[in-house]
PDB file of C-alpha atoms in Angstrom:
ATOM      1  CA  MET A   1       2.208  14.116 -12.176  1.00 37.00           C
ATOM      2  CA  LYS A   2       2.668  11.672 -15.026  1.00 31.00           C
ATOM      3  CA  LYS A   3       4.736   9.213 -13.043  1.00 32.00           C
ATOM      4  CA  TYR A   4       1.807   8.453 -10.747  1.00 32.00           C
ATOM      5  CA  ASN A   5      -0.297   7.507 -13.753  1.00 36.00           C
ATOM      6  CA  VAL A   6       2.507   5.121 -14.740  1.00 33.00           C
ATOM      7  CA  ILE A   7       2.418   3.563 -11.273  1.00 32.00           C
ATOM      8  CA  PHE A   8      -1.302   3.003 -11.519  1.00 34.00           C
ATOM      9  CA  GLY A   9      -0.831   1.470 -14.972  1.00 37.00           C
ATOM     10  CA  ILE A  10       1.643  -1.064 -13.593  1.00 36.00           C
ATOM     11  CA  PHE A  11      -0.744  -1.969 -10.799  1.00 38.00           C
ATOM     12  CA  LEU A  12      -3.580  -2.348 -13.307  1.00 37.00           C
ATOM     13  CA  LEU A  13      -1.368  -4.607 -15.398  1.00 37.00           C
ATOM     14  CA  SER A  14      -0.841  -6.809 -12.345  1.00 41.00           C
ATOM     15  CA  LEU A  15      -4.579  -6.961 -11.703  1.00 38.00           C
ATOM     16  CA  LEU A  16      -5.267  -7.891 -15.319  1.00 35.00           C
ATOM     17  CA  ALA A  17      -2.595 -10.568 -15.134  1.00 37.00           C
ATOM     18  CA  ILE A  18      -4.209 -12.029 -12.038  1.00 36.00           C
ATOM     19  CA  SER A  19      -7.580 -12.075 -13.781  1.00 34.00           C
ATOM     20  CA  LEU A  20      -6.110 -13.916 -16.758  1.00 31.00           C
ATOM     21  CA  LEU A  21      -4.508 -16.448 -14.455  1.00 33.00           C
ATOM     22  CA  TYR A  22      -7.706 -16.999 -12.547  1.00 32.00           C
ATOM     23  CA  PHE A  23      -9.872 -17.591 -15.597  1.00 28.00           C
ATOM     24  CA  LYS A  24      -7.398 -19.524 -17.768  1.00 25.00           C
ATOM     25  CA  PHE A  25      -5.359 -21.593 -15.371  1.00 27.00           C
ATOM     26  CA  ASN A  26      -5.611 -23.758 -12.310  1.00 28.00           C
ATOM     27  CA  PHE A  27      -3.233 -22.127  -9.823  1.00 30.00           C
ATOM     28  CA  SER A  28      -0.569 -24.503  -8.507  1.00 28.00           C
ATOM     29  CA  TYR A  29       1.339 -23.716  -5.329  1.00 28.00           C
ATOM     30  CA  SER A  30       5.090 -23.332  -5.377  1.00 28.00           C
ATOM     31  CA  THR A  31       7.467 -21.864  -2.840  1.00 30.00           C
ATOM     32  CA  GLU A  32       9.872 -20.865  -5.598  1.00 30.00           C
ATOM     33  CA  THR A  33      10.036 -22.106  -9.164  1.00 32.00           C
ATOM     34  CA  ASP A  34      12.260 -21.458 -12.161  1.00 34.00           C
ATOM     35  CA  SER A  35      10.594 -19.608 -15.031  1.00 33.00           C
ATOM     36  CA  ASN A  36      11.198 -22.550 -17.363  1.00 34.00           C
ATOM     37  CA  SER A  37       9.174 -24.874 -15.139  1.00 33.00           C
ATOM     38  CA  SER A  38       6.312 -22.478 -14.485  1.00 44.00           C
ATOM     39  CA  GLU A  39       3.369 -22.428 -16.847  1.00 43.00           C
ATOM     40  CA  LYS A  40       1.900 -19.303 -15.299  1.00 42.00           C
ATOM     41  CA  ILE A  41       4.831 -16.973 -15.622  1.00 42.00           C
ATOM     42  CA  GLY A  42       4.997 -17.386 -19.392  1.00 45.00           C
ATOM     43  CA  TYR A  43       1.628 -15.689 -19.779  1.00 48.00           C
ATOM     44  CA  LEU A  44       2.431 -12.595 -17.728  1.00 50.00           C
ATOM     45  CA  GLU A  45       3.967  -9.386 -19.000  1.00 54.00           C
ATOM     46  CA  ASN A  46       7.560  -8.632 -18.033  1.00 63.00           C
ATOM     47  CA  ASN A  47       8.319  -6.242 -15.164  1.00 73.00           C
ATOM     48  CA  ALA A  48       5.066  -6.942 -13.356  1.00 82.00           C
ATOM     49  CA  LEU A  49       4.057  -8.236  -9.962  1.00 89.00           C
ATOM     50  CA  ALA A  50       0.947 -10.403  -9.776  1.00 92.00           C
ATOM     51  CA  VAL A  51      -0.658 -10.497  -6.325  1.00 94.00           C
ATOM     52  CA  ALA A  52      -3.388 -12.917  -5.290  1.00 94.00           C
ATOM     53  CA  ALA A  53      -4.672 -14.634  -2.142  1.00 96.00           C
ATOM     54  CA  PHE A  54      -6.005 -18.142  -1.559  1.00 96.00           C
ATOM     55  CA  LYS A  55      -7.825 -20.087   1.099  1.00 94.00           C
ATOM     56  CA  ASP A  56      -6.232 -23.104   2.766  1.00 86.00           C
ATOM     57  CA  THR A  57      -8.306 -25.239   0.390  1.00 88.00           C
ATOM     58  CA  GLY A  58      -6.626 -23.667  -2.632  1.00 90.00           C
ATOM     59  CA  GLU A  59      -9.622 -21.606  -3.711  1.00 93.00           C
ATOM     60  CA  PRO A  60      -8.912 -17.972  -4.604  1.00 95.00           C
ATOM     61  CA  ILE A  61     -10.171 -15.265  -2.261  1.00 94.00           C
ATOM     62  CA  LEU A  62     -11.906 -12.730  -4.465  1.00 91.00           C
ATOM     63  CA  ASP A  63     -11.530  -9.023  -3.741  1.00 87.00           C
ATOM     64  CA  ASN A  64     -15.198  -8.602  -2.816  1.00 87.00           C
ATOM     65  CA  GLU A  65     -15.278 -11.747  -0.674  1.00 91.00           C
ATOM     66  CA  LEU A  66     -15.534 -11.698   3.124  1.00 94.00           C
ATOM     67  CA  LEU A  67     -12.524 -13.139   4.942  1.00 95.00           C
ATOM     68  CA  HIS A  68     -13.332 -16.046   7.231  1.00 95.00           C
ATOM     69  CA  LYS A  69     -11.971 -16.450  10.766  1.00 94.00           C
ATOM     70  CA  ASN A  70     -12.240 -19.697  12.716  1.00 95.00           C
ATOM     71  CA  GLU A  71     -13.704 -20.309  16.172  1.00 94.00           C
ATOM     72  CA  GLU A  72     -10.428 -19.137  17.745  1.00 95.00           C
ATOM     73  CA  SER A  73     -10.657 -15.880  15.723  1.00 95.00           C
ATOM     74  CA  ILE A  74      -7.710 -16.914  13.555  1.00 97.00           C
ATOM     75  CA  ALA A  75      -7.760 -15.747   9.943  1.00 97.00           C
ATOM     76  CA  SER A  76      -5.381 -17.447   7.538  1.00 97.00           C
ATOM     77  CA  LEU A  77      -4.632 -17.245   3.844  1.00 97.00           C
ATOM     78  CA  GLU A  78      -1.884 -17.921   1.352  1.00 97.00           C
ATOM     79  CA  LEU A  79      -0.454 -14.863  -0.367  1.00 97.00           C
ATOM     80  CA  PHE A  80       0.730 -15.476  -3.926  1.00 96.00           C
ATOM     81  CA  LEU A  81       3.389 -13.270  -5.549  1.00 96.00           C
ATOM     82  CA  GLY A  82       4.155 -13.711  -9.225  1.00 94.00           C
ATOM     83  CA  HIS A  83       7.487 -11.895  -9.498  1.00 93.00           C
ATOM     84  CA  ILE A  84       7.874 -11.398 -13.257  1.00 91.00           C
ATOM     85  CA  MET A  85      11.101  -9.435 -13.289  1.00 88.00           C
ATOM     86  CA  ASN A  86      14.610 -10.232 -14.464  1.00 89.00           C
ATOM     87  CA  GLU A  87      16.148  -9.314 -11.144  1.00 90.00           C
ATOM     88  CA  GLU A  88      16.091 -10.465  -7.537  1.00 94.00           C
ATOM     89  CA  THR A  89      13.820  -8.405  -5.293  1.00 94.00           C
ATOM     90  CA  THR A  90      13.005  -8.393  -1.594  1.00 96.00           C
ATOM     91  CA  TYR A  91       9.385  -7.734  -0.676  1.00 97.00           C
ATOM     92  CA  GLY A  92       8.189  -6.582   2.714  1.00 97.00           C
ATOM     93  CA  ILE A  93       4.776  -7.681   3.983  1.00 98.00           C
ATOM     94  CA  ILE A  94       2.860  -5.690   6.607  1.00 98.00           C
ATOM     95  CA  VAL A  95      -0.514  -6.674   8.047  1.00 98.00           C
ATOM     96  CA  MET A  96      -2.967  -4.183   9.527  1.00 98.00           C
ATOM     97  CA  GLN A  97      -6.281  -4.549  11.301  1.00 98.00           C
ATOM     98  CA  ASP A  98      -8.505  -1.511  10.717  1.00 97.00           C
ATOM     99  CA  TYR A  99      -5.388   0.344   9.499  1.00 98.00           C
ATOM    100  CA  ILE A 100      -3.400  -0.380  12.658  1.00 98.00           C
ATOM    101  CA  GLN A 101      -0.231  -2.452  12.263  1.00 98.00           C
ATOM    102  CA  SER A 102      -0.742  -5.906  13.718  1.00 98.00           C
ATOM    103  CA  GLU A 103       1.309  -8.918  14.754  1.00 98.00           C
ATOM    104  CA  PHE A 104       0.989 -11.819  12.332  1.00 98.00           C
ATOM    105  CA  SER A 105       2.575 -15.098  11.339  1.00 98.00           C
ATOM    106  CA  CYS A 106       4.493 -15.179   8.052  1.00 98.00           C
ATOM    107  CA  ASN A 107       5.805 -18.521   6.808  1.00 95.00           C
ATOM    108  CA  GLY A 108       5.199 -19.834  10.322  1.00 94.00           C
ATOM    109  CA  VAL A 109       7.232 -17.099  12.033  1.00 97.00           C
ATOM    110  CA  LYS A 110       5.560 -14.380  14.104  1.00 96.00           C
ATOM    111  CA  THR A 111       6.452 -10.785  13.395  1.00 96.00           C
ATOM    112  CA  LYS A 112       5.254  -7.500  14.886  1.00 93.00           C
ATOM    113  CA  ASP A 113       6.309  -5.276  12.008  1.00 95.00           C
ATOM    114  CA  LEU A 114       7.439  -6.533   8.601  1.00 97.00           C
ATOM    115  CA  CYS A 115       8.102  -9.924   6.999  1.00 98.00           C
ATOM    116  CA  ARG A 116      10.831  -9.970   4.339  1.00 97.00           C
ATOM    117  CA  ILE A 117      10.466 -12.297   1.365  1.00 97.00           C
ATOM    118  CA  LYS A 118      13.278 -12.637  -1.189  1.00 96.00           C
ATOM    119  CA  ALA A 119      12.167 -13.391  -4.740  1.00 95.00           C
ATOM    120  CA  LYS A 120      14.618 -14.548  -7.389  1.00 95.00           C
ATOM    121  CA  SER A 121      14.068 -13.405 -10.948  1.00 93.00           C
ATOM    122  CA  ASN A 122      10.904 -14.744 -12.616  1.00 93.00           C
ATOM    123  CA  THR A 123       9.580 -16.789  -9.731  1.00 93.00           C
ATOM    124  CA  GLU A 124       6.271 -17.561  -8.065  1.00 94.00           C
ATOM    125  CA  ILE A 125       6.113 -17.523  -4.281  1.00 95.00           C
ATOM    126  CA  THR A 126       3.345 -18.596  -1.914  1.00 96.00           C
ATOM    127  CA  ILE A 127       3.515 -17.232   1.640  1.00 97.00           C
ATOM    128  CA  PRO A 128       1.220 -18.600   4.367  1.00 97.00           C
ATOM    129  CA  LEU A 129      -0.119 -15.780   6.550  1.00 98.00           C
ATOM    130  CA  SER A 130      -2.229 -15.969   9.697  1.00 97.00           C
ATOM    131  CA  LEU A 131      -3.180 -13.729  12.596  1.00 97.00           C
ATOM    132  CA  LYS A 132      -5.426 -13.421  15.613  1.00 97.00           C
ATOM    133  CA  VAL A 133      -8.293 -11.140  14.641  1.00 97.00           C
ATOM    134  CA  ASN A 134      -9.235  -8.594  17.274  1.00 95.00           C
ATOM    135  CA  PRO A 135     -12.894  -8.709  18.425  1.00 92.00           C
ATOM    136  CA  ASN A 136     -13.889  -5.420  16.763  1.00 91.00           C
ATOM    137  CA  THR A 137     -11.809  -5.652  13.600  1.00 95.00           C
ATOM    138  CA  ARG A 138     -13.747  -4.898  10.438  1.00 95.00           C
ATOM    139  CA  GLU A 139     -11.046  -4.860   7.749  1.00 96.00           C
ATOM    140  CA  LEU A 140      -7.793  -6.744   7.189  1.00 97.00           C
ATOM    141  CA  ILE A 141      -5.127  -5.049   5.085  1.00 97.00           C
ATOM    142  CA  ILE A 142      -2.046  -6.740   3.622  1.00 98.00           C
ATOM    143  CA  LEU A 143       0.494  -4.183   2.397  1.00 98.00           C
ATOM    144  CA  ILE A 144       3.367  -5.253   0.124  1.00 97.00           C
ATOM    145  CA  VAL A 145       6.386  -3.001  -0.471  1.00 96.00           C
ATOM    146  CA  LYS A 146       9.515  -3.364  -2.579  1.00 94.00           C
ATOM    147  CA  GLU A 147      13.031  -3.443  -1.115  1.00 93.00           C
ATOM    148  CA  PRO A 148      12.038  -2.240   2.360  1.00 94.00           C
ATOM    149  CA  ASP A 149      15.630  -1.775   3.535  1.00 93.00           C
ATOM    150  CA  SER A 150      16.719   0.446   0.652  1.00 90.00           C
ATOM    151  CA  MET A 151      17.202   4.155   1.269  1.00 88.00           C
ATOM    152  CA  VAL A 152      17.466   6.779  -1.455  1.00 82.00           C
ATOM    153  CA  LYS A 153      18.898   9.992  -0.031  1.00 80.00           C
ATOM    154  CA  GLU A 154      19.876  11.517  -3.362  1.00 79.00           C
ATOM    155  CA  MET A 155      17.410  12.673  -6.001  1.00 77.00           C
ATOM    156  CA  ASP A 156      17.471   9.508  -8.088  1.00 77.00           C
ATOM    157  CA  ILE A 157      14.080   9.574  -9.832  1.00 77.00           C
ATOM    158  CA  GLU A 158      14.409   6.039 -11.213  1.00 78.00           C
ATOM    159  CA  GLN A 159      15.103   4.507  -7.809  1.00 76.00           C
ATOM    160  CA  LEU A 160      12.455   6.591  -6.067  1.00 75.00           C
ATOM    161  CA  PHE A 161       9.934   5.506  -8.680  1.00 75.00           C
ATOM    162  CA  TYR A 162      10.871   1.839  -8.233  1.00 76.00           C
ATOM    163  CA  TYR A 163      10.792   1.788  -4.431  1.00 74.00           C
ATOM    164  CA  GLU A 164       7.563   3.730  -4.074  1.00 79.00           C
ATOM    165  CA  GLN A 165       5.473   1.069  -5.820  1.00 83.00           C
ATOM    166  CA  ALA A 166       3.299  -0.728  -3.279  1.00 91.00           C
ATOM    167  CA  TYR A 167       0.478  -3.244  -3.482  1.00 94.00           C
ATOM    168  CA  ALA A 168      -2.309  -4.304  -1.142  1.00 95.00           C
ATOM    169  CA  LYS A 169      -4.980  -6.900  -0.548  1.00 95.00           C
ATOM    170  CA  ARG A 170      -7.911  -5.750   1.563  1.00 95.00           C
ATOM    171  CA  TYR A 171     -10.756  -7.825   2.973  1.00 95.00           C
ATOM    172  CA  ILE A 172     -13.772  -7.187   5.172  1.00 94.00           C
ATOM    173  CA  ILE A 173     -13.871  -9.704   8.042  1.00 95.00           C
ATOM    174  CA  GLU A 174     -16.816 -12.088   7.929  1.00 92.00           C
ATOM    175  CA  GLY A 175     -19.450 -11.217  10.547  1.00 89.00           C
ATOM    176  CA  SER A 176     -18.059  -7.758  11.311  1.00 89.00           C
ATOM    177  CA  ASP A 177     -20.328  -4.740  11.602  1.00 82.00           C
ATOM    178  CA  ILE A 178     -19.346  -1.926   9.243  1.00 75.00           C
ATOM    179  CA  LYS A 179     -22.566   0.080   9.562  1.00 77.00           C
ATOM    180  CA  ASP A 180     -21.496   2.008  12.663  1.00 78.00           C
ATOM    181  CA  ILE A 181     -18.109   3.165  11.350  1.00 86.00           C
ATOM    182  CA  THR A 182     -17.473   6.862  11.821  1.00 87.00           C
ATOM    183  CA  PHE A 183     -14.670   8.945  10.351  1.00 92.00           C
ATOM    184  CA  LYS A 184     -12.955  11.899  11.977  1.00 92.00           C
ATOM    185  CA  TYR A 185     -12.109  13.934   8.925  1.00 94.00           C
ATOM    186  CA  LYS A 186      -9.276  16.348   9.492  1.00 92.00           C
ATOM    187  CA  ASP A 187      -9.744  19.872   8.139  1.00 94.00           C
ATOM    188  CA  PRO A 188      -6.859  20.788   5.840  1.00 96.00           C
ATOM    189  CA  ASP A 189      -4.521  23.623   6.664  1.00 96.00           C
ATOM    190  CA  TYR A 190      -4.837  24.895   3.122  1.00 95.00           C
ATOM    191  CA  ILE A 191      -6.854  24.198  -0.062  1.00 96.00           C
ATOM    192  CA  TYR A 192      -5.946  25.128  -3.616  1.00 95.00           C
ATOM    193  CA  ASP A 193      -7.565  24.546  -7.005  1.00 94.00           C
ATOM    194  CA  SER A 194      -5.914  21.783  -9.033  1.00 91.00           C
ATOM    195  CA  GLU A 195      -8.056  21.128 -12.088  1.00 87.00           C
ATOM    196  CA  GLY A 196      -6.547  18.418 -14.265  1.00 82.00           C
ATOM    197  CA  ASP A 197      -4.384  17.091 -11.411  1.00 85.00           C
ATOM    198  CA  GLN A 198      -5.513  13.659 -10.251  1.00 85.00           C
ATOM    199  CA  ASN A 199      -2.720  12.842  -7.802  1.00 88.00           C
ATOM    200  CA  SER A 200      -4.134  11.232  -4.693  1.00 92.00           C
ATOM    201  CA  ILE A 201      -1.154  11.784  -2.371  1.00 94.00           C
ATOM    202  CA  PHE A 202       2.057  13.792  -2.518  1.00 93.00           C
ATOM    203  CA  PHE A 203       4.619  14.731   0.131  1.00 92.00           C
ATOM    204  CA  SER A 204       6.465  18.031  -0.384  1.00 93.00           C
ATOM    205  CA  ARG A 205       8.545  20.766   1.209  1.00 92.00           C
ATOM    206  CA  LYS A 206       6.210  23.374  -0.265  1.00 92.00           C
ATOM    207  CA  GLN A 207       2.638  24.283   0.584  1.00 92.00           C
ATOM    208  CA  ILE A 208       1.555  24.777  -3.031  1.00 88.00           C
ATOM    209  CA  ASP A 209       4.536  24.261  -5.354  1.00 84.00           C
ATOM    210  CA  ARG A 210       5.124  20.562  -4.900  1.00 87.00           C
ATOM    211  CA  GLN A 211       8.712  19.367  -4.794  1.00 86.00           C
ATOM    212  CA  LEU A 212       9.762  15.731  -4.721  1.00 85.00           C
ATOM    213  CA  ILE A 213      11.595  14.902  -1.471  1.00 88.00           C
ATOM    214  CA  SER A 214      14.308  12.249  -1.206  1.00 88.00           C
ATOM    215  CA  HIS A 215      15.552  13.323   2.240  1.00 91.00           C
ATOM    216  CA  ILE A 216      14.455  15.722   4.950  1.00 93.00           C
ATOM    217  CA  ASP A 217      15.612  16.752   8.419  1.00 94.00           C
ATOM    218  CA  SER A 218      13.966  15.367  11.511  1.00 95.00           C
ATOM    219  CA  ASN A 219      11.472  17.561  13.343  1.00 95.00           C
ATOM    220  CA  GLN A 220      10.880  19.625  10.211  1.00 94.00           C
ATOM    221  CA  LYS A 221       7.587  20.971   8.843  1.00 95.00           C
ATOM    222  CA  THR A 222       6.529  19.501   5.496  1.00 95.00           C
ATOM    223  CA  TYR A 223       3.278  19.300   3.547  1.00 96.00           C
ATOM    224  CA  LEU A 224       1.003  16.414   2.659  1.00 96.00           C
ATOM    225  CA  HIS A 225      -1.096  17.076  -0.461  1.00 96.00           C
ATOM    226  CA  MET A 226      -4.274  15.019  -0.888  1.00 96.00           C
ATOM    227  CA  GLY A 227      -6.534  14.997  -3.943  1.00 95.00           C
ATOM    228  CA  SER A 228      -9.077  12.925  -5.836  1.00 93.00           C
ATOM    229  CA  THR A 229      -8.146  10.380  -8.493  1.00 89.00           C
ATOM    230  CA  PHE A 230     -11.370  11.204 -10.360  1.00 90.00           C
ATOM    231  CA  VAL A 231     -12.354  14.295 -12.335  1.00 89.00           C
ATOM    232  CA  ASP A 232     -16.004  14.171 -11.290  1.00 91.00           C
ATOM    233  CA  LYS A 233     -16.131  12.998  -7.685  1.00 91.00           C
ATOM    234  CA  GLY A 234     -14.229  12.972  -4.428  1.00 93.00           C
ATOM    235  CA  VAL A 235     -12.547  10.133  -2.571  1.00 93.00           C
ATOM    236  CA  LYS A 236     -12.206   9.439   1.130  1.00 94.00           C
ATOM    237  CA  TYR A 237      -8.934   8.019   2.424  1.00 96.00           C
ATOM    238  CA  LYS A 238      -7.280   6.516   5.447  1.00 97.00           C
ATOM    239  CA  VAL A 239      -3.679   7.756   5.472  1.00 98.00           C
ATOM    240  CA  VAL A 240      -1.034   5.859   7.434  1.00 98.00           C
ATOM    241  CA  ALA A 241       2.710   6.450   7.827  1.00 97.00           C
ATOM    242  CA  PHE A 242       5.599   4.073   8.446  1.00 97.00           C
ATOM    243  CA  GLU A 243       9.078   4.847   9.731  1.00 97.00           C
ATOM    244  CA  ASN A 244      11.473   1.982   9.074  1.00 96.00           C
ATOM    245  CA  TRP A 245       8.262  -0.030   8.583  1.00 97.00           C
ATOM    246  CA  ASN A 246       6.898   0.581  12.041  1.00 97.00           C
ATOM    247  CA  GLN A 247       3.651   2.536  11.992  1.00 98.00           C
ATOM    248  CA  ALA A 248       4.226   6.159  12.942  1.00 97.00           C
ATOM    249  CA  LYS A 249       1.801   8.848  13.965  1.00 96.00           C
ATOM    250  CA  ILE A 250       0.865  11.737  11.685  1.00 95.00           C
ATOM    251  CA  ASN A 251       0.721  14.840  13.876  1.00 91.00           C
ATOM    252  CA  ASN A 252      -0.070  12.680  16.919  1.00 92.00           C
ATOM    253  CA  GLU A 253      -2.766  10.716  15.065  1.00 94.00           C
ATOM    254  CA  THR A 254      -2.411   7.011  14.296  1.00 96.00           C
ATOM    255  CA  THR A 255      -4.348   7.440  11.048  1.00 97.00           C
ATOM    256  CA  LEU A 256      -5.451  10.512   9.145  1.00 97.00           C
ATOM    257  CA  ASP A 257      -8.987  10.583   7.709  1.00 97.00           C
ATOM    258  CA  VAL A 258      -9.206  12.704   4.573  1.00 97.00           C
ATOM    259  CA  LYS A 259     -12.203  13.427   2.369  1.00 96.00           C
ATOM    260  CA  THR A 260     -11.343  15.026  -0.969  1.00 95.00           C
ATOM    261  CA  GLN A 261     -13.271  16.704  -3.745  1.00 94.00           C
ATOM    262  CA  PRO A 262     -12.355  16.721  -7.445  1.00 94.00           C
ATOM    263  CA  LYS A 263     -10.229  19.529  -8.895  1.00 93.00           C
ATOM    264  CA  ARG A 264      -9.058  20.575  -5.441  1.00 95.00           C
ATOM    265  CA  THR A 265      -6.030  19.657  -3.344  1.00 96.00           C
ATOM    266  CA  TYR A 266      -6.107  19.539   0.444  1.00 96.00           C
ATOM    267  CA  VAL A 267      -2.844  20.390   2.195  1.00 97.00           C
ATOM    268  CA  TYR A 268      -1.880  19.249   5.690  1.00 97.00           C
ATOM    269  CA  GLU A 269       1.118  20.497   7.597  1.00 96.00           C
ATOM    270  CA  VAL A 270       3.126  17.541   8.888  1.00 96.00           C
ATOM    271  CA  THR A 271       6.126  17.654  11.194  1.00 96.00           C
ATOM    272  CA  THR A 272       8.633  14.827  10.778  1.00 95.00           C
ATOM    273  CA  SER A 273       9.694  12.762  13.763  1.00 95.00           C
ATOM    274  CA  THR A 274      12.822  13.391  15.781  1.00 94.00           C
ATOM    275  CA  VAL A 275      15.242  10.589  14.877  1.00 95.00           C
ATOM    276  CA  ASN A 276      18.831   9.734  15.802  1.00 94.00           C
ATOM    277  CA  MET A 277      19.572   7.693  12.659  1.00 95.00           C
ATOM    278  CA  ASP A 278      18.566   7.707   8.988  1.00 95.00           C
ATOM    279  CA  THR A 279      14.958   6.519   8.857  1.00 96.00           C
ATOM    280  CA  ASN A 280      12.827   5.526   5.891  1.00 94.00           C
ATOM    281  CA  LEU A 281       9.476   7.331   5.815  1.00 95.00           C
ATOM    282  CA  GLN A 282       6.616   6.475   3.508  1.00 95.00           C
ATOM    283  CA  LEU A 283       2.936   7.414   3.646  1.00 96.00           C
ATOM    284  CA  PHE A 284       0.073   5.432   2.132  1.00 97.00           C
ATOM    285  CA  ALA A 285      -3.475   6.476   1.283  1.00 96.00           C
ATOM    286  CA  PHE A 286      -6.104   3.732   1.271  1.00 96.00           C
ATOM    287  CA  PRO A 287      -9.185   4.761  -0.750  1.00 95.00           C
ATOM    288  CA  ASP A 288     -12.698   3.878   0.417  1.00 93.00           C
ATOM    289  CA  PRO A 289     -11.751   2.319   3.782  1.00 94.00           C
ATOM    290  CA  PHE A 290     -14.040  -0.430   5.110  1.00 93.00           C
ATOM    291  CA  GLU A 291     -15.554  -0.997   1.685  1.00 87.00           C
ATOM    292  CA  THR A 292     -15.113  -3.904  -0.719  1.00 73.00           C
ATOM    293  CA  ILE A 293     -13.506  -3.235  -4.074  1.00 64.00           C
ATOM    294  CA  LYS A 294     -15.460  -1.016  -6.452  1.00 60.00           C
ATOM    295  CA  ASN A 295     -15.481  -1.173 -10.220  1.00 50.00           C
ATOM    296  CA  ASP A 296     -14.397   2.460 -10.449  1.00 51.00           C
ATOM    297  CA  ASN A 297     -11.514   2.221  -7.999  1.00 55.00           C
ATOM    298  CA  LEU A 298      -9.299  -0.791  -8.604  1.00 64.00           C
ATOM    299  CA  TYR A 299      -6.343   0.579  -6.664  1.00 78.00           C
ATOM    300  CA  LYS A 300      -6.421  -0.485  -3.037  1.00 91.00           C
ATOM    301  CA  VAL A 301      -3.472   1.680  -1.984  1.00 94.00           C
ATOM    302  CA  HIS A 302      -1.871   4.902  -3.221  1.00 93.00           C
ATOM    303  CA  GLN A 303       1.612   5.784  -2.001  1.00 90.00           C
ATOM    304  CA  THR A 304       4.018   8.695  -1.703  1.00 90.00           C
ATOM    305  CA  THR A 305       7.669   8.653  -2.606  1.00 87.00           C
ATOM    306  CA  ARG A 306       9.878   7.050   0.017  1.00 90.00           C
ATOM    307  CA  THR A 307      11.751   9.702   1.988  1.00 92.00           C
ATOM    308  CA  VAL A 308      14.724   9.467   4.353  1.00 94.00           C
ATOM    309  CA  ILE A 309      14.442  11.412   7.605  1.00 96.00           C
ATOM    310  CA  GLU A 310      17.930  12.491   8.637  1.00 95.00           C
ATOM    311  CA  PRO A 311      18.974  13.359  12.204  1.00 94.00           C
ATOM    312  CA  LYS A 312      20.023  16.935  12.754  1.00 84.00           C
ATOM    313  CA  ASN A 313      23.712  17.470  13.406  1.00 73.00           C
TER     314      ASN A 313
END
């Protein structure tokens, strides 16, 4: 679908903006600054989010750089958000270790699920993050979502498009062993040919004819469609789900390992959870898990449309 290409274009714009900032300017830290007093914001395109990470010393942490942990197994960094939009937005930050949601400290406050950060229009924000790294953790994932508390139950394409945009920083932990990682790829329930379709992830009521979902009943069968973003090769993914920003299982599995091939779509039957209140559901596909960024895959996370699970009457 064309709208997913637009999403990827926005993300690429953010990455290009970060690159320009890194090479042209000396990043200065600011908890929140007005656009008139910020040199950086003037050089970014409108309606973009720039995402970067820095060490405690102020040096940028590059995407292919190993993340350091201290002798107490504490990893810390400063997350930078360049919010170049003419409107106030709340961002939610989730931290995962090896694709499992983890407790972390955000602005000095511990949280087990999601940290909310409010950004005024055209501002730069720096958020200190830290966490205790588990002994066997190989990868740290920082997931950033827009307006985490907003629910769209009606078919409002503009709002669904806005809320589904997500961003991520991913780092391999220094000293971790990634050679012995094994994947438990799940066989799809159905496969169909999809030449020319490069959607990585889609959530639908239909097994083949994909329909955008804004709301769905609890304990209902739906379909997760997984494909490759490339025309000439496949992609492997870790798929995770969140319900009201707490990690939820996908058919009793904490994560879903998927290995795709080009020009084909892999379909998985998924049954929604039983809920007693309206619940936001969103699934995310992380390409090339446990690998540093590749030149041919700049996007660290691909996301479905946010869906509201409604309790049955």
